mmCIF file of C-alpha atoms in Angstrom:
data_model
loop_
_atom_site.group_PDB
_atom_site.id
_atom_site.type_symbol
_atom_site.label_atom_id
_atom_site.label_comp_id
_atom_site.label_asym_id
_atom_site.label_seq_id
_atom_site.Cartn_x
_atom_site.Cartn_y
_atom_site.Cartn_z
ATOM 1 C CA MET A 5 -31.543 -122.556 -13.496
ATOM 2 C CA ILE A 6 -31.871 -120.129 -16.398
ATOM 3 C CA ASN A 7 -34.977 -120.747 -18.493
ATOM 4 C CA LYS A 8 -33.807 -120.945 -22.101
ATOM 5 C CA THR A 9 -37.285 -121.396 -23.556
ATOM 6 C CA ALA A 10 -39.241 -118.306 -24.594
ATOM 7 C CA ILE A 11 -42.936 -118.283 -25.510
ATOM 8 C CA ILE A 12 -43.784 -115.302 -27.678
ATOM 9 C CA PRO A 13 -47.228 -114.315 -29.037
ATOM 10 C CA LEU A 14 -47.161 -113.460 -32.743
ATOM 11 C CA ASN A 15 -50.060 -111.282 -33.832
ATOM 12 C CA LEU A 16 -51.520 -111.218 -37.333
ATOM 13 C CA THR A 17 -54.167 -108.703 -38.370
ATOM 14 C CA LEU A 18 -56.287 -109.476 -41.431
ATOM 15 C CA LEU A 19 -58.488 -106.823 -43.008
ATOM 16 C CA VAL A 20 -62.084 -108.074 -43.125
ATOM 17 C CA PRO A 21 -64.569 -105.223 -43.777
ATOM 18 C CA GLU A 22 -67.525 -107.303 -42.552
ATOM 19 C CA PHE A 23 -65.941 -107.862 -39.120
ATOM 20 C CA PRO A 24 -66.308 -105.386 -36.223
ATOM 21 C CA GLY A 25 -63.658 -102.729 -36.726
ATOM 22 C CA GLY A 26 -62.941 -104.105 -40.193
ATOM 23 C CA LYS A 27 -60.240 -106.479 -39.010
ATOM 24 C CA TRP A 28 -59.622 -109.979 -37.679
ATOM 25 C CA ASP A 29 -56.809 -110.565 -35.223
ATOM 26 C CA LEU A 30 -55.144 -113.975 -34.874
ATOM 27 C CA THR A 31 -52.510 -114.820 -32.266
ATOM 28 C CA LEU A 32 -49.988 -117.414 -33.350
ATOM 29 C CA THR A 33 -47.165 -118.349 -30.958
ATOM 30 C CA LEU A 34 -43.414 -118.724 -31.326
ATOM 31 C CA ILE A 35 -41.459 -121.066 -29.053
ATOM 32 C CA SER A 36 -37.715 -120.429 -28.957
ATOM 33 C CA SER A 37 -35.787 -123.150 -27.135
ATOM 34 C CA GLY A 38 -32.042 -123.445 -27.672
ATOM 35 C CA LYS A 39 -31.473 -124.117 -31.361
ATOM 36 C CA GLU A 40 -35.160 -124.891 -31.923
ATOM 37 C CA LEU A 41 -37.680 -122.357 -33.202
ATOM 38 C CA ILE A 42 -41.249 -123.597 -33.353
ATOM 39 C CA LEU A 43 -44.366 -121.913 -34.704
ATOM 40 C CA VAL A 44 -47.717 -122.852 -33.197
ATOM 41 C CA ASP A 45 -50.356 -122.673 -35.969
ATOM 42 C CA THR A 46 -49.943 -121.026 -39.366
ATOM 43 C CA GLY A 47 -52.829 -118.599 -39.850
ATOM 44 C CA MET A 48 -55.064 -118.338 -42.880
ATOM 45 C CA PRO A 49 -53.948 -119.309 -46.388
ATOM 46 C CA ASN A 50 -51.650 -116.840 -48.138
ATOM 47 C CA VAL A 51 -50.264 -115.154 -45.010
ATOM 48 C CA TYR A 52 -46.699 -116.487 -45.285
ATOM 49 C CA SER A 53 -45.370 -112.981 -45.955
ATOM 50 C CA ASP A 54 -47.245 -111.583 -42.959
ATOM 51 C CA ILE A 55 -45.778 -114.273 -40.704
ATOM 52 C CA LYS A 56 -42.309 -113.560 -42.094
ATOM 53 C CA ILE A 57 -42.644 -109.834 -41.366
ATOM 54 C CA GLN A 58 -43.946 -110.355 -37.835
ATOM 55 C CA MET A 59 -41.203 -112.861 -37.053
ATOM 56 C CA LYS A 60 -38.586 -110.415 -38.335
ATOM 57 C CA ASN A 61 -40.089 -107.699 -36.131
ATOM 58 C CA LEU A 62 -39.648 -110.045 -33.161
ATOM 59 C CA GLY A 63 -36.034 -110.739 -34.121
ATOM 60 C CA PHE A 64 -36.489 -114.197 -35.659
ATOM 61 C CA PRO A 65 -35.754 -114.959 -39.345
ATOM 62 C CA ILE A 66 -38.483 -117.230 -40.669
ATOM 63 C CA GLU A 67 -35.815 -119.411 -42.289
ATOM 64 C CA LYS A 68 -34.729 -120.466 -38.784
ATOM 65 C CA LEU A 69 -38.019 -122.279 -38.119
ATOM 66 C CA THR A 70 -37.419 -125.911 -37.198
ATOM 67 C CA GLY A 71 -40.946 -127.014 -36.339
ATOM 68 C CA ILE A 72 -44.661 -126.297 -36.580
ATOM 69 C CA VAL A 73 -47.188 -127.485 -34.016
ATOM 70 C CA LEU A 74 -50.810 -127.405 -35.167
ATOM 71 C CA THR A 75 -53.413 -127.101 -32.426
ATOM 72 C CA HIS A 76 -56.093 -128.430 -34.792
ATOM 73 C CA GLN A 77 -57.343 -128.768 -38.343
ATOM 74 C CA ASP A 78 -59.315 -125.532 -38.888
ATOM 75 C CA ILE A 79 -58.321 -123.632 -42.014
ATOM 76 C CA ASN A 80 -57.372 -120.489 -40.087
ATOM 77 C CA HIS A 81 -54.799 -122.587 -38.190
ATOM 78 C CA ILE A 82 -53.375 -124.727 -41.022
ATOM 79 C CA GLY A 83 -53.921 -122.291 -43.892
ATOM 80 C CA SER A 84 -50.296 -121.374 -44.629
ATOM 81 C CA LEU A 85 -48.783 -124.745 -43.715
ATOM 82 C CA SER A 86 -48.185 -125.741 -47.343
ATOM 83 C CA ASP A 87 -46.477 -122.405 -48.101
ATOM 84 C CA LEU A 88 -44.195 -122.794 -45.095
ATOM 85 C CA LEU A 89 -43.305 -126.349 -46.110
ATOM 86 C CA GLU A 90 -42.584 -125.243 -49.665
ATOM 87 C CA LYS A 91 -40.289 -122.439 -48.501
ATOM 88 C CA ILE A 92 -38.652 -124.362 -45.610
ATOM 89 C CA PRO A 93 -38.857 -128.119 -46.403
ATOM 90 C CA SER A 94 -36.779 -129.097 -43.365
ATOM 91 C CA ILE A 95 -39.537 -128.082 -40.938
ATOM 92 C CA LYS A 96 -41.021 -130.894 -38.840
ATOM 93 C CA VAL A 97 -44.797 -130.763 -38.396
ATOM 94 C CA TYR A 98 -46.592 -131.938 -35.251
ATOM 95 C CA ALA A 99 -50.324 -132.545 -34.738
ATOM 96 C CA HIS A 100 -52.666 -134.813 -32.794
ATOM 97 C CA LYS A 101 -53.409 -138.145 -34.429
ATOM 98 C CA GLU A 102 -57.183 -137.499 -34.444
ATOM 99 C CA ASP A 103 -56.798 -134.512 -36.793
ATOM 100 C CA LYS A 104 -53.990 -135.883 -38.978
ATOM 101 C CA ASP A 105 -56.114 -137.194 -41.853
ATOM 102 C CA TYR A 106 -57.984 -133.885 -42.113
ATOM 103 C CA ILE A 107 -54.824 -131.795 -42.143
ATOM 104 C CA THR A 108 -53.200 -133.969 -44.826
ATOM 105 C CA GLY A 109 -56.235 -134.066 -47.115
ATOM 106 C CA LYS A 110 -57.336 -137.668 -46.621
ATOM 107 C CA HIS A 111 -60.611 -136.377 -45.180
ATOM 108 C CA THR A 112 -62.434 -133.116 -45.861
ATOM 109 C CA LEU A 113 -62.041 -130.530 -43.116
ATOM 110 C CA ILE A 114 -64.893 -130.730 -40.611
ATOM 111 C CA LYS A 115 -65.656 -127.019 -40.915
ATOM 112 C CA GLY A 116 -65.659 -124.580 -43.807
ATOM 113 C CA LEU A 117 -65.365 -120.805 -43.869
ATOM 114 C CA PRO A 118 -68.131 -118.189 -43.754
ATOM 115 C CA ALA A 119 -68.721 -116.436 -47.075
ATOM 116 C CA MET A 120 -67.023 -113.240 -45.897
ATOM 117 C CA LEU A 121 -63.708 -115.121 -45.586
ATOM 118 C CA HIS A 122 -63.792 -117.111 -48.829
ATOM 119 C CA SER A 123 -61.402 -114.707 -50.566
ATOM 120 C CA PHE A 124 -58.667 -115.608 -48.077
ATOM 121 C CA ALA A 125 -58.828 -119.282 -49.050
ATOM 122 C CA GLU A 126 -58.185 -118.801 -52.766
ATOM 123 C CA GLY A 127 -56.016 -121.660 -53.996
ATOM 124 C CA PHE A 128 -56.062 -123.404 -50.616
ATOM 125 C CA SER A 129 -55.441 -127.149 -50.630
ATOM 126 C CA THR A 130 -54.462 -129.667 -47.974
ATOM 127 C CA MET A 131 -52.968 -132.114 -50.475
ATOM 128 C CA GLU A 132 -49.377 -130.847 -50.050
ATOM 129 C CA ASN A 133 -49.539 -130.951 -46.259
ATOM 130 C CA ARG A 134 -47.729 -133.528 -44.178
ATOM 131 C CA ILE A 135 -47.494 -134.488 -40.517
ATOM 132 C CA ASP A 136 -44.129 -135.798 -39.326
ATOM 133 C CA CYS A 137 -44.867 -136.448 -35.646
ATOM 134 C CA LEU A 138 -48.177 -137.535 -34.133
ATOM 135 C CA LEU A 139 -49.035 -136.166 -30.702
ATOM 136 C CA GLU A 140 -51.054 -137.649 -27.862
ATOM 137 C CA ASP A 141 -52.289 -136.409 -24.518
ATOM 138 C CA GLY A 142 -49.315 -136.049 -22.193
ATOM 139 C CA THR A 143 -46.639 -135.981 -24.899
ATOM 140 C CA LYS A 144 -43.668 -133.840 -23.864
ATOM 141 C CA LEU A 145 -42.066 -131.839 -26.647
ATOM 142 C CA LYS A 146 -38.355 -132.035 -25.872
ATOM 143 C CA ASN A 147 -37.560 -129.599 -28.665
ATOM 144 C CA ALA A 148 -39.879 -127.050 -27.013
ATOM 145 C CA GLY A 149 -38.402 -127.100 -23.536
ATOM 146 C CA GLY A 150 -40.589 -129.965 -22.352
ATOM 147 C CA MET A 151 -43.890 -128.368 -23.364
ATOM 148 C CA ILE A 152 -46.761 -130.699 -22.413
ATOM 149 C CA VAL A 153 -49.452 -131.625 -24.941
ATOM 150 C CA ILE A 154 -52.991 -131.588 -23.534
ATOM 151 C CA HIS A 155 -55.655 -133.231 -25.699
ATOM 152 C CA THR A 156 -58.621 -130.840 -25.520
ATOM 153 C CA PRO A 157 -61.211 -132.258 -27.960
ATOM 154 C CA GLY A 158 -64.574 -130.715 -28.718
ATOM 155 C CA HIS A 159 -63.702 -127.863 -31.050
ATOM 156 C CA THR A 160 -62.270 -130.623 -33.257
ATOM 157 C CA PRO A 161 -61.552 -134.284 -32.389
ATOM 158 C CA GLY A 162 -57.802 -133.701 -32.328
ATOM 159 C CA HIS A 163 -57.668 -130.253 -30.760
ATOM 160 C CA ILE A 164 -54.698 -129.764 -28.438
ATOM 161 C CA SER A 165 -53.473 -127.123 -26.028
ATOM 162 C CA LEU A 166 -49.861 -126.770 -24.873
ATOM 163 C CA TYR A 167 -48.648 -126.159 -21.310
ATOM 164 C CA TYR A 168 -45.214 -124.959 -20.263
ATOM 165 C CA PRO A 169 -44.721 -125.689 -16.530
ATOM 166 C CA GLN A 170 -41.681 -123.454 -16.014
ATOM 167 C CA THR A 171 -43.641 -120.267 -16.708
ATOM 168 C CA LYS A 172 -47.115 -121.748 -16.121
ATOM 169 C CA THR A 173 -48.165 -120.694 -19.610
ATOM 170 C CA LEU A 174 -50.976 -122.303 -21.608
ATOM 171 C CA ILE A 175 -51.262 -122.025 -25.381
ATOM 172 C CA ALA A 176 -54.995 -122.655 -25.636
ATOM 173 C CA GLY A 177 -55.610 -122.771 -29.371
ATOM 174 C CA ASP A 178 -59.395 -122.405 -29.721
ATOM 175 C CA ALA A 179 -60.242 -124.122 -26.418
ATOM 176 C CA MET A 180 -60.980 -120.640 -25.089
ATOM 177 C CA VAL A 181 -61.278 -117.117 -26.485
ATOM 178 C CA ILE A 182 -60.809 -113.619 -25.091
ATOM 179 C CA ARG A 183 -63.510 -111.051 -25.837
ATOM 180 C CA GLY A 184 -63.535 -107.545 -24.455
ATOM 181 C CA GLY A 185 -60.680 -108.462 -22.155
ATOM 182 C CA LYS A 186 -62.651 -111.363 -20.670
ATOM 183 C CA LEU A 187 -61.629 -115.023 -20.821
ATOM 184 C CA MET A 188 -64.474 -117.129 -22.198
ATOM 185 C CA GLY A 189 -65.236 -120.671 -23.318
ATOM 186 C CA PRO A 190 -64.994 -121.821 -26.948
ATOM 187 C CA ASN A 191 -66.970 -120.246 -29.770
ATOM 188 C CA GLU A 192 -70.144 -122.345 -29.757
ATOM 189 C CA MET A 193 -70.965 -121.673 -33.426
ATOM 190 C CA ASN A 194 -67.672 -123.244 -34.508
ATOM 191 C CA THR A 195 -67.475 -126.046 -31.946
ATOM 192 C CA PRO A 196 -69.307 -129.198 -33.126
ATOM 193 C CA ASN A 197 -69.144 -130.966 -29.745
ATOM 194 C CA ILE A 198 -69.551 -128.115 -27.304
ATOM 195 C CA ARG A 199 -70.170 -130.326 -24.272
ATOM 196 C CA MET A 200 -66.926 -132.200 -24.865
ATOM 197 C CA ALA A 201 -65.126 -128.883 -25.312
ATOM 198 C CA TYR A 202 -66.251 -127.764 -21.846
ATOM 199 C CA HIS A 203 -65.190 -131.085 -20.357
ATOM 200 C CA SER A 204 -61.785 -130.334 -21.885
ATOM 201 C CA LEU A 205 -61.745 -127.044 -19.976
ATOM 202 C CA ILE A 206 -62.283 -128.942 -16.731
ATOM 203 C CA LYS A 207 -59.201 -130.962 -17.644
ATOM 204 C CA LEU A 208 -57.183 -127.744 -17.891
ATOM 205 C CA THR A 209 -57.873 -126.943 -14.239
ATOM 206 C CA ASN A 210 -55.451 -129.744 -13.314
ATOM 207 C CA PHE A 211 -52.644 -127.402 -14.383
ATOM 208 C CA ASP A 212 -51.405 -124.298 -12.566
ATOM 209 C CA ILE A 213 -51.938 -121.655 -15.249
ATOM 210 C CA GLN A 214 -50.824 -118.058 -14.780
ATOM 211 C CA LYS A 215 -50.900 -116.982 -18.423
ATOM 212 C CA VAL A 216 -53.040 -118.170 -21.314
ATOM 213 C CA ILE A 217 -52.509 -117.357 -24.988
ATOM 214 C CA CYS A 218 -55.732 -117.640 -26.994
ATOM 215 C CA TYR A 219 -55.650 -117.766 -30.787
ATOM 216 C CA HIS A 220 -58.622 -115.425 -30.782
ATOM 217 C CA GLY A 221 -58.043 -112.667 -28.271
ATOM 218 C CA GLY A 222 -54.376 -112.756 -27.324
ATOM 219 C CA VAL A 223 -53.028 -112.975 -23.766
ATOM 220 C CA TYR A 224 -54.902 -113.245 -20.454
ATOM 221 C CA GLU A 225 -53.207 -113.256 -17.029
ATOM 222 C CA GLN A 226 -55.863 -112.590 -14.358
ATOM 223 C CA ASP A 227 -56.548 -115.566 -12.038
ATOM 224 C CA VAL A 228 -56.687 -117.915 -15.013
ATOM 225 C CA ASN A 229 -57.559 -121.108 -13.125
ATOM 226 C CA LYS A 230 -60.344 -119.403 -11.170
ATOM 227 C CA GLN A 231 -61.767 -118.006 -14.379
ATOM 228 C CA ILE A 232 -61.720 -121.410 -16.109
ATOM 229 C CA ILE A 233 -63.528 -122.968 -13.133
ATOM 230 C CA LYS A 234 -66.119 -120.176 -13.309
ATOM 231 C CA ILE A 235 -66.583 -120.688 -17.057
ATOM 232 C CA THR A 236 -67.171 -124.431 -16.690
ATOM 233 C CA LYS A 237 -69.475 -124.107 -13.678
ATOM 234 C CA THR A 238 -71.594 -121.567 -15.530
ATOM 235 C CA TYR A 239 -71.936 -123.873 -18.536
ATOM 236 C CA PHE A 240 -72.805 -127.035 -16.619
ATOM 237 C CA THR A 241 -75.267 -125.351 -14.237
ATOM 238 C CA ASP A 242 -77.185 -123.240 -16.773
#
């Protein structure tokens, strides 16, 4: 059977002089499945134009977006949601129920931004955001080729990762990061419940993963399951 679902990393580079190399790379993901075109996460505030350009470079007009899946509530993941909804009101938005009230402005976001990134959040507000479909652990996204939602709390209460069995691909969100070409656990400074986050990594080992897309770091394809087991064992035995 021909696989009609494509999972495509979408890279954004923000110029941040205080960061190593003067830049900050974020890896969003596009899911193309039949007539559906879904964006996973939306970057920082005010990057709508950057997303539009990168999508065009990949051969996808931004106006064709039908859905947005948010892995969690952090501002660098939901930042341009309101702009996307303003430009393309027909988009359906998906997120885990535990993060819904933060994303839609009912509660204040759990985490803020470091001072060096404050300029990116100018004019940012969650009050225009909406969630159309609430996700739970095990939900299958029919409009994304049967992508499986995995609740991976710790980084935030409603953090999710997405698994596509046909290509054994995991969209990790911030459950893991890649640094220097090495797959690592979550960023401890930005993970309020780090122990829970590592328990979530153990949960991921129940899936046969050959490729992982990390929001911070890009794509990793070297013995992913073995590396996740190593990461969790190191944490729980240290």
